[in-house]
Coordinates of C-alpha atoms in Angstrom, one line a residue:
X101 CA 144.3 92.1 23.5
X102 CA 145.3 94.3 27.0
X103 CA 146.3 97.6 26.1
X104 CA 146.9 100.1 28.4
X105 CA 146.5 104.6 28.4
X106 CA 146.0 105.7 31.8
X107 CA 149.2 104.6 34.4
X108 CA 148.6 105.2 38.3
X109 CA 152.2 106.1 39.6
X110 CA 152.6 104.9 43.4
X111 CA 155.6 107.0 44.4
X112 CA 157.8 110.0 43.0
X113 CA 161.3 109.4 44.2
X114 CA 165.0 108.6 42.5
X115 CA 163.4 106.1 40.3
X116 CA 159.3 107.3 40.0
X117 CA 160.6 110.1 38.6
X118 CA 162.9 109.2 35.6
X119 CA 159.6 106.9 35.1
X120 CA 157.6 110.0 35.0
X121 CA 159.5 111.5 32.5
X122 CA 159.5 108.3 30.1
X123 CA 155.8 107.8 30.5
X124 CA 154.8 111.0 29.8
X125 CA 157.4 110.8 26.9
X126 CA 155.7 107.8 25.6
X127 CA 152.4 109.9 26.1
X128 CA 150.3 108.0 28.4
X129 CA 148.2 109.8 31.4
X130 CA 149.3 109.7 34.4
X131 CA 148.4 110.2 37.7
X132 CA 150.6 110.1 40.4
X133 CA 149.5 109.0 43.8
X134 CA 151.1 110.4 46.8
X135 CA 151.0 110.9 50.4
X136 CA 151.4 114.2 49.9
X137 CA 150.2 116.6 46.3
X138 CA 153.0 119.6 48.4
X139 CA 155.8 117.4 48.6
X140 CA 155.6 116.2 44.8
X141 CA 156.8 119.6 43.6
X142 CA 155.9 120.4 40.0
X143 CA 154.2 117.5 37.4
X144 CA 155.4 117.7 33.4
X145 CA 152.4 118.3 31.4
X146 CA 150.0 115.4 30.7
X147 CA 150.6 114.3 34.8
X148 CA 148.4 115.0 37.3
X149 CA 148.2 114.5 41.4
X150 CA 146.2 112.4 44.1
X151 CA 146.9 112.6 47.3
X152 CA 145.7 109.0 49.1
X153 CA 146.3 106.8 52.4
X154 CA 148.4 104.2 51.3
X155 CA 146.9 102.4 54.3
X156 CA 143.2 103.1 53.2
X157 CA 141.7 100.7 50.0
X158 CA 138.8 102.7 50.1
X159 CA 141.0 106.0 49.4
X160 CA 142.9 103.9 46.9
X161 CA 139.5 102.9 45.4
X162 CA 138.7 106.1 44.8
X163 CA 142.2 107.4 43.4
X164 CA 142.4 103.8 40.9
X165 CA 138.8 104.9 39.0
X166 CA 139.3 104.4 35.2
X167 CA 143.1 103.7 35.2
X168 CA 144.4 101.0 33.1
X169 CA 147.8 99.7 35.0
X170 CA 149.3 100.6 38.0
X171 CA 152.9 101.2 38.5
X172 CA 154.4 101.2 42.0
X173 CA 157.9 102.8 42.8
X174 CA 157.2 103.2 46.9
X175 CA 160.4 103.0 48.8
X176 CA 161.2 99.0 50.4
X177 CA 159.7 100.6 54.2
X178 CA 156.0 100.9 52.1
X179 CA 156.7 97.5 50.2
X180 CA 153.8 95.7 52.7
X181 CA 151.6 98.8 51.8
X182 CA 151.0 97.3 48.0
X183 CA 148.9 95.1 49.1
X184 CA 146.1 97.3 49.9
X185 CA 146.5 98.8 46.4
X186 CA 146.1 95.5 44.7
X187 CA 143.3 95.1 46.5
X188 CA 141.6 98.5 45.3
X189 CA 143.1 98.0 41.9
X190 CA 141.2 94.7 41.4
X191 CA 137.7 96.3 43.1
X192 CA 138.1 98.9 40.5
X193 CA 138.7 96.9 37.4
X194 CA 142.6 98.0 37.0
X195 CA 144.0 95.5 34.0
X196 CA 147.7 94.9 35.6
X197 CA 150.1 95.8 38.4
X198 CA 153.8 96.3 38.0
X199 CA 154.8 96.0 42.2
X200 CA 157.7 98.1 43.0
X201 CA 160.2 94.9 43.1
X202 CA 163.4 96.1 40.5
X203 CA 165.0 93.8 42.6
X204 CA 168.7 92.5 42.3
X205 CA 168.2 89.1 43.5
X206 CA 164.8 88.1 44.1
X207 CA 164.0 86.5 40.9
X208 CA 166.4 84.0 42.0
X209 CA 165.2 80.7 44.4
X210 CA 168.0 81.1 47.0
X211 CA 168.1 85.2 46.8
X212 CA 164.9 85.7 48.0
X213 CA 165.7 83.8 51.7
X214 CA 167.7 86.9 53.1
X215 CA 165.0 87.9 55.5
X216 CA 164.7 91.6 53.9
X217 CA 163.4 90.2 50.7
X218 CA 160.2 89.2 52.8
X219 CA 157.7 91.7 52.3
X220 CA 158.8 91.8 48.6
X221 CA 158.5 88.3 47.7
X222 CA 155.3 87.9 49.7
X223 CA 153.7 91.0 47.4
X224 CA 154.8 89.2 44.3
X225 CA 153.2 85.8 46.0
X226 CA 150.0 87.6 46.8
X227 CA 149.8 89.0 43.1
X228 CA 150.5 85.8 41.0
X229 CA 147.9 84.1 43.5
X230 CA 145.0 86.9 42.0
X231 CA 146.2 86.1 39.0
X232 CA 146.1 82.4 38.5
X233 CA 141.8 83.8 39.9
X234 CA 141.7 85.9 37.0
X235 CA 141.6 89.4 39.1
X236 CA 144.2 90.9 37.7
X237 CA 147.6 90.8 35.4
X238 CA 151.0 91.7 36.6
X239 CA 154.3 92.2 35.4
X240 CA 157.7 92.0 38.3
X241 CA 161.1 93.2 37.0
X242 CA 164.4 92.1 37.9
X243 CA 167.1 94.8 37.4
X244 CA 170.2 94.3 38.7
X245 CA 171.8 96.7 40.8
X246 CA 171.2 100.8 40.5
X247 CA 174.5 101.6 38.4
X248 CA 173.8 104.9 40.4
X249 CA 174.3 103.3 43.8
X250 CA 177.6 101.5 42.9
X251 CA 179.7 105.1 41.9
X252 CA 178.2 107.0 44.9
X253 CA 177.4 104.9 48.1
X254 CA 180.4 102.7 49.5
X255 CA 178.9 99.4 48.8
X256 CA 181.3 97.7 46.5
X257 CA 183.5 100.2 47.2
X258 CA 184.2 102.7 49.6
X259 CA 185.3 105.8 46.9
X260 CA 185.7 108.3 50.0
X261 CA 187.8 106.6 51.8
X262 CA 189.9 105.0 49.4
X263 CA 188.7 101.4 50.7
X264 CA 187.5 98.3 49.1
X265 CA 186.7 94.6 51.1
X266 CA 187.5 92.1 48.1
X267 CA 184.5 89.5 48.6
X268 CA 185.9 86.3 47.3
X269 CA 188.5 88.4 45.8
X270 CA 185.8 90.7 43.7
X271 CA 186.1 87.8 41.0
X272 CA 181.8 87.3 40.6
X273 CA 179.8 88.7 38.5
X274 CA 176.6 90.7 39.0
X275 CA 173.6 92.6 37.0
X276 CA 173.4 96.4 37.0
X277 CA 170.7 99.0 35.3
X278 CA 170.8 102.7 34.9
X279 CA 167.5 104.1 36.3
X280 CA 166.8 105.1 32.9
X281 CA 167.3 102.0 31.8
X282 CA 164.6 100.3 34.0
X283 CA 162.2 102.9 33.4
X284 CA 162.5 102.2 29.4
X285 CA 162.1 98.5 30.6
X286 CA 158.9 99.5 32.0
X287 CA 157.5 101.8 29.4
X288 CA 158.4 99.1 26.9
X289 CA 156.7 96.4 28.5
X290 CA 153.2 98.3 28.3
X291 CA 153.4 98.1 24.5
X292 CA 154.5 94.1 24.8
X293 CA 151.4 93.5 26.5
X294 CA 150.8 89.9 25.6
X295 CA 154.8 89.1 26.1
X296 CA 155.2 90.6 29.3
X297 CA 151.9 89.2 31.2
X298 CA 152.1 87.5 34.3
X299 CA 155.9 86.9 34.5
X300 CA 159.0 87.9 35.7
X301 CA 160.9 90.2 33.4
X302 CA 164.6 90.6 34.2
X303 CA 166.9 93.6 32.2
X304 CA 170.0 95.0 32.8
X305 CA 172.6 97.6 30.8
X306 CA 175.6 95.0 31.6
X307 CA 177.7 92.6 34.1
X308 CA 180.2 93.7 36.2
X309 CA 182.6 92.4 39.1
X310 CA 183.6 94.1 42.4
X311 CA 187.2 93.7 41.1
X312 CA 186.2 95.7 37.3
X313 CA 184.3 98.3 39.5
X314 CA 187.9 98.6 42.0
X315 CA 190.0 98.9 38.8
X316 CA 187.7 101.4 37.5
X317 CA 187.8 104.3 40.3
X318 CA 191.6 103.2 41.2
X319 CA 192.1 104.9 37.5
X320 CA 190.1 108.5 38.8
X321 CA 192.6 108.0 42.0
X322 CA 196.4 107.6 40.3
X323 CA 198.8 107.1 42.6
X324 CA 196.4 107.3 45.4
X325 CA 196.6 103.8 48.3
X326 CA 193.5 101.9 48.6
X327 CA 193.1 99.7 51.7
X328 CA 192.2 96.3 50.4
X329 CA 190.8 93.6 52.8
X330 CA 189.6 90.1 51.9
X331 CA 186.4 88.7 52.6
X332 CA 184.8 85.3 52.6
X333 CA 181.5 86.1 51.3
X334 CA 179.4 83.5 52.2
X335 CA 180.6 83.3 55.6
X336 CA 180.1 86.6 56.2
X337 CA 176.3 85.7 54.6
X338 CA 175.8 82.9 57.1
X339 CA 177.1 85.3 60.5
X340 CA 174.8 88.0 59.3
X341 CA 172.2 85.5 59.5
X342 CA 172.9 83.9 62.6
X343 CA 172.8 87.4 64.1
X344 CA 169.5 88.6 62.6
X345 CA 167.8 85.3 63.9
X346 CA 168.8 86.4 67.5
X347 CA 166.7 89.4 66.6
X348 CA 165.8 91.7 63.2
X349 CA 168.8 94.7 63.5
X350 CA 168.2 96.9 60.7
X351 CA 171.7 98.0 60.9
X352 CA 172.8 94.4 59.6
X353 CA 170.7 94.4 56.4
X354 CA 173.3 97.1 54.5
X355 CA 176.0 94.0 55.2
X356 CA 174.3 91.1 54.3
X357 CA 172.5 92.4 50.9
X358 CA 176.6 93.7 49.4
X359 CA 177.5 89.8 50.6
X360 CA 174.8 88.2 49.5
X361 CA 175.1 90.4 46.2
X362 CA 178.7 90.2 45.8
X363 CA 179.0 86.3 46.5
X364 CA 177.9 84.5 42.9
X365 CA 175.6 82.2 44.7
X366 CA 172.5 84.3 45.1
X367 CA 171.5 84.8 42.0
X368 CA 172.7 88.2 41.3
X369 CA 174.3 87.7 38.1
X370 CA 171.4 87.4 35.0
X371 CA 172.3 84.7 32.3
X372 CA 168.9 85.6 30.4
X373 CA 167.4 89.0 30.0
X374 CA 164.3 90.3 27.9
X375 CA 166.7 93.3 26.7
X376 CA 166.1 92.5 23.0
X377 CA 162.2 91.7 23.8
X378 CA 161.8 95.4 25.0
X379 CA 164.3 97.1 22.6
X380 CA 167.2 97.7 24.9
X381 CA 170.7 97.7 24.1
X382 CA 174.0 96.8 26.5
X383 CA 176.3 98.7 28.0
X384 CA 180.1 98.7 27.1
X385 CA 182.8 99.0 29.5
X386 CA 183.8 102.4 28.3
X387 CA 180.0 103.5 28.4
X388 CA 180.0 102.5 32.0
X389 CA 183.3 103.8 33.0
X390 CA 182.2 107.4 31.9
X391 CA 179.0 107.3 33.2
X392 CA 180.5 106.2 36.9
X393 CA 182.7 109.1 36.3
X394 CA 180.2 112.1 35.5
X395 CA 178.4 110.9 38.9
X396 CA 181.8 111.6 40.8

């Protein structure tokens, strides 16, 4: 039976840290590899520091000696970078690799052809291939949307300026997860060993609309105008493609994910989840209402 005490953490930011917190929490030991031990700040007790090459396996090698599992939260620039610590994980006899996925839509056949899904889907690819050899276990998670991200960046809506563009009218539905709640997920999963080995584990706190996130900030904004346009989403999908296939423009890929996300046909929305599996609960639409609001 795979059990599983000492975690490698690739990666300290937004989401590597609430993990922190949870795993220590949980009381496994941790270490925490980083480009750089100064930047990291102070670690909770029962966490310590490596400072490595993401670049370098044989520096991985040497950080991944005696750990159990490794954990990666890098940010989607390092994504390609995983692939060097798989590759030191299995020289050094590491049991299973959670890649730094979370994703919204990738567990889904037709929302992992946008072309910035690439790098992720071939790490996941390049995993499950070392594990149907036997060199190693993994788990990939499929979260939603960051809850977070929807009440303070203006991708569904546009809060600061009082502006929302309606994709197919705001009428599908779509997964989110609190950043706590994904680091549970995670945490969980290392105690379901056996249940959460070599697949795709997808969570989420509940389902919302574009339309149920407008109607909830209009109500923080009374008697405030919002500019409302209309959107057809998969059109805009298919321009934003045609125009990235003339040439990769970074400033297109903010676009085409909230279209892609917002259009029902990506597989955005989850049907199934492994909430009950890992010992999570849902979100009500009060719950979520307040939470958007103490983010304001």
């Amino acid at each position: 039976m795979t059990t599983f005490q000492k975690v490698a953490l690739l990666g300290k930011g937004a989401l590597g840290s609430v993990l922190l917190t949870e795993l220590i929490k949980a009381q496994y030991t941790v270490t925490v590899l980083t480009r750089s031990v100064i930047s990291l700040g102070d670690l909770p007790a029962g966490a310590t520091a490596r400072q490595v090459d993401y670049a370098s396996v044989s520096s991985l090698t040497t950080a991944l000696q005696g750990h159990d599992i490794v954990i990666s939260t890098v940010s989607p620039s390092a994504v390609p970078l995983q692939k060097p610590a798989i590759d030191a994980a299995i020289q050094v006899g590491v049991k299973r690799f959670i890649p730094a996925e979370f994703g919204a839509m990738t567990s889904d056949p037709e929302g992992k052809k946008p072309p910035f899904h690439a790098p992720t889907v071939e790490i996941h690819e390049y995993l499950a291939s070392k594990a149907d050899a036997g060199e190693i276990e993994y788990t990939v998670f499929a979260v939603g949307g960051f809850l977070e991200m929807l009440f303070t960046m203006p991708l569904v809506v546009d809060f600061e300026k009082r502006a929302v563009a309606l994709h197919d009218g705001g009428v599908h539905g779509f997964s989110v997860s609190r950043l706590s709640t994904v680091a549970k997920a995670v945490v969980a999963s290392l105690g379901k060993a056996e249940e959460t080995r070599n697949r795709l584990v997808r969570v989420h706190d509940t389902v919302l609309s574009q339309r149920k996130v407008y109607d909830i900030v209009r109500k923080w904004t009374p008697g405030e105008t919002w500019t409302e346009t209309e959107v057809d989403a998969e059109v805009a999908v298919q321009s934003l493609l045609g125009q990235l296939q003339n040439g990769f423009n970074p400033d297109l890929v903010p676009a085409l994910f909230v279209a892609a996300f917002l259009s029902g046909k990506y597989g955005s929305e989850y049907n199934d989840v492994d909430n009950e599996l890992l010992g999570l609960g849902l979100m009500g639409d009060k719950e979520v209402e307040e939470f958007g609001l103490a983010l304001r």
